[in-house]
Amino acid sequence: MNLSKVTPMIKQYLSIKEKYADSILFYRMGDFYEMFFEDAKTASRILEITLTSRNKKDEHPIPMCGVPFRAAQNYIARLIDNGCKVAICEQVEDPAASKGLVKRDVVRVITPGMILDDELLDEKSNNYILAIACDNAIGLSCLDISTGSFRVYESKDFLSVIDEALRISPSEILLPESIKNAPLFFQINNALSEKSITFLDDKVFEYRKARERLIKQFKTVSLEGFGCEKLKAGVSAAGALIFYVLDTQKQQLDHITGIETYKLSNYLIVDDISSRNLELIKNIRTGSKPGTLINIIDRTITSMGGRLLKTWIRYPLIDIDKIKLRHDAVEEAKDNIQVRKRLRESLKSVYDLERLCSKICMGHSNARDLIALKQSIQSLPDICSALSLLQSELFKLTLNPDRLYGPANLIDSSIREDAPLTVNEGGIIKKGYNKELDGLINLSQEGKGWLARLETREKDATGINSLKVRYNKVFGYYIEIPKTHSEIVPANYVRKQTLVNAERYITDELKAYEKKVLGAEERRSALEYEIFNGIREQVITNNKTIQHAAQFLARLDCLLNLAEIAEQNDYNRPQINTDGRIIIEDGRHPVVEKMIAGERFVPNSINIDNDDNQIIIITGPNMAGKSTILRQVALIVLMAQMGSFVPAKKASINVTDRIFTRVGALDNLSSGQSTFMVEMEETANILNNANEQSLVIMDEIGRGTSTFDGLSIAWAVAEYLHDLNQKGVKTLFATHYHELTDLAQKKHRIKNYNIAVKEWNDEIIFLRKLVEGGTNRSYGIQVARLAGIPEYVIKRAKKILYNIESRENKLNGASIPPDRQHASIMGDHDKQQVQLNLFKQPETFVIEKLQQLDISKTTPIEALNYLNELKEKLKKNEHRTSNGKR
Ligand code: ADP
Ligand code: MG
């Protein structure tokens, strides 16, 4: 573009745009934000608004589009949603006072992680921006500027950092420029691909500067008090975040007063895949809330409580004492129905104090925010008095509400309840709060009477009854007289405007008056704005107390919520133990029990420990309820450790350090990736990280590959989990490979269970009851009939099955290579039937057992029992064969 040719305005535009190349520049012109050049093309496409051009006749017209200033929010939200950043460029001097082009500058950059407006934020979710920095270790820091929540974490384990980033699920990520070519970046990018990544100069991440920035922000001398002095990479990441926020927001961040250093080893870790499989926050298929745990257990009243509850789900505790404190509180609140109801009622008038506080600190608040703050504080006395009726440690007041009453009274005496959304048009401050303001208000109110009097006087003087004194923005005050009376207008009237039927006049008197009144109106708005800011400043000095109150109320809301849902959903208090046992009596799946219509949810009991019942293999036909019981155990453990009561008659839960889940490829159709590969990666992760304090859920692993591979992998994985570190890992293993039940004979901590079904008239009835022992039937055809497969196909399938099974019997003992068995037209399920002798046959088993037996050391009774066991084993085989021949 030839710069000598462009107008001064475009020149100004370009020089500003240059500094904000990666953002869409909203250039303020009067009542509009205008966009030019490429920005205009992008924005008009995303916002579906008309693309025009600025100088149509020119050889190279400049593309342009615009949105009204007052409706900008909406448009900004849509651009942000589409991964854009928006730089807001305002007129920074009064257009009336300026000579020539009005000065303009960017006052704020809005990015996905830098949103403060309530309308653009989900009230029950945090909006985190995340930074990652590398040193000897990898540091990760996240900040929600809308709440002031600021945390830092460091680890040498790269995968754990990625996983933590996913847990935080930020809306924006900051990375140092130089990472772009590192393998690390590709992994980050892979894992967090949809997120918006912003690269910053490496200097921004430089440790020393980053540390200084933090110290300055927190007004401390070191970071010792926050426990992150030694975390070089963590501090670098946190410092980069502060840089970015200051740079984009261009203002102080008084509400960010500290940073929390945390360790994942203090929490029960549920990796990202597992939390997706368990559908804690998001439905695995739809990505939305229905069908999730949060949807069932979130009855919080405040947004702060809602956000905290999500944090509790993501970070369940492992400190027994802390878990018990929560249970104590939930129990007390559950039992004290009256107090609970009263407290929950009071919480309804508590607004989002965290976000209010941030808005007030950052100067984005209006009078309504102050009113909301006041009303929230005003509900404290009632909350405090209700709390005094409760004993639990977590209900003890840790805040001094007296310190908040001052600000509340200040707001009460000064801010009008009906204040407008804008802060510079007056109407904010109550009468009686400020003398000067009252004087100005009187003046403009007296003015109305004066005008009426003037009108009457002029009517009388001129004898024109239709004479009106009126006001408009363009002409100010004027006298309007119908044209029919033009002749008799007095000489001191000066004509200003001619309409079709009337003429408009001014007089000196009217102009003098106008000056006084309009001046007063303007002075009034300015003064109100000034007073409002003063009040805001005073309120800010209490920001730490407000934040503290916010945290306390959020926790209170969560605990009351857990009590409420415990009552509504019939949950009971779990015991927490360290003896390695997970004992659940009559447990239910918290979500499925609410989803099944018509059918009653059948509770199930289960014991898992590190001695005899460590690996529970659960078999049963499709649709029997295997996946449900697996997830239900994991959810009950997680709920117990987050402080919730659990859907079970009784439960005693060993403090679990990690929950891993692996769900077979077909149960999890959501991704288009090579499912088998993903499955194996996830399995590897479990095998490398689980220990005897962990809980592993294996749901149909091996499904993603051929039956033989799958069965072999499932078998080997189960063995490995049993033998891991000679201690093994508590595992629930659902499988349709009923051959796996043979494992229980080889490995003593493995036990077989199945979900009972009843056969009735060639149909099956699901009993949903977990019972001891394995199964050897899949009932695939019956399930297919239930699903509505046409009778013809069912009959045909039965016939094929019959053929296969008779062939299997012929094959028994014969050495047909597995690949030949594969070469058939049968489906996977049918093939399984052919593979019964893949693993050790009962005969071999019996022979081996006899060889092992030392008769000289065996009592007659033992020998008899032994014989009995061998006979049982053979009987089982007979049973299989006869089943096959049916
Ligand atoms: P599987 O994994 O064995 O194929 P699922 O666990 O997916 O079976 O369960 C299938 C359906 O059966 C569930 O969607 C639910 O509707 C129902 N179901 C499962 N467990 C129970 C139960 N204990 N009580 C009642 N219905 C259940
Ligand atoms: Mg299943």
PDB file of N, CA and C and ligand atoms in Angstrom, residues 622-623 625-628 631 667 699-700 703 734, ligand 2:
ATOM      1  N   ASN A 622     -23.290 -59.276  26.813  1.00  0.00           N
ATOM      2  CA  ASN A 622     -23.455 -57.856  26.529  1.00  0.00           C
ATOM      3  C   ASN A 622     -24.729 -57.352  27.155  1.00  0.00           C
ATOM      4  N   MET A 623     -24.691 -56.138  27.633  1.00  0.00           N
ATOM      5  CA  MET A 623     -25.876 -55.498  28.217  1.00  0.00           C
ATOM      6  C   MET A 623     -26.199 -55.999  29.619  1.00  0.00           C
ATOM      7  N   GLY A 625     -24.555 -55.467  32.338  1.00  0.00           N
ATOM      8  CA  GLY A 625     -24.303 -54.448  33.352  1.00  0.00           C
ATOM      9  C   GLY A 625     -22.862 -54.433  33.827  1.00  0.00           C
ATOM     10  N   LYS A 626     -21.957 -54.998  33.032  1.00  0.00           N
ATOM     11  CA  LYS A 626     -20.552 -55.060  33.449  1.00  0.00           C
ATOM     12  C   LYS A 626     -19.932 -53.660  33.547  1.00  0.00           C
ATOM     13  N   SER A 627     -20.064 -52.912  32.465  1.00  0.00           N
ATOM     14  CA  SER A 627     -19.461 -51.577  32.464  1.00  0.00           C
ATOM     15  C   SER A 627     -20.029 -50.735  33.595  1.00  0.00           C
ATOM     16  N   THR A 628     -21.313 -50.916  33.834  1.00  0.00           N
ATOM     17  CA  THR A 628     -21.960 -50.113  34.863  1.00  0.00           C
ATOM     18  C   THR A 628     -21.340 -50.369  36.229  1.00  0.00           C
ATOM     19  N   ARG A 631     -17.738 -48.869  36.551  1.00  0.00           N
ATOM     20  CA  ARG A 631     -17.704 -47.422  36.732  1.00  0.00           C
ATOM     21  C   ARG A 631     -18.273 -47.026  38.082  1.00  0.00           C
ATOM     22  N   ASP A 667     -16.286 -49.780  22.956  1.00  0.00           N
ATOM     23  CA  ASP A 667     -17.151 -49.088  23.902  1.00  0.00           C
ATOM     24  C   ASP A 667     -16.970 -47.581  23.805  1.00  0.00           C
ATOM     25  N   ASP A 699     -12.132 -52.346  31.026  1.00  0.00           N
ATOM     26  CA  ASP A 699     -13.429 -52.711  30.455  1.00  0.00           C
ATOM     27  C   ASP A 699     -13.228 -53.219  29.040  1.00  0.00           C
ATOM     28  N   GLU A 700     -13.303 -54.531  28.889  1.00  0.00           N
ATOM     29  CA  GLU A 700     -13.224 -55.139  27.558  1.00  0.00           C
ATOM     30  C   GLU A 700     -11.959 -54.767  26.826  1.00  0.00           C
ATOM     31  N   ARG A 703     -10.479 -55.604  22.709  1.00  0.00           N
ATOM     32  CA  ARG A 703     -11.545 -55.676  21.711  1.00  0.00           C
ATOM     33  C   ARG A 703     -11.158 -55.132  20.352  1.00  0.00           C
ATOM     34  N   ALA A 734     -13.628 -56.315  33.310  1.00  0.00           N
ATOM     35  CA  ALA A 734     -14.816 -56.854  32.639  1.00  0.00           C
ATOM     36  C   ALA A 734     -14.389 -57.406  31.295  1.00  0.00           C
TER      37      ALA A 734
HETATM   38 MG    MG B   2     -19.754 -52.773  28.524  1.00  0.00          MG
END
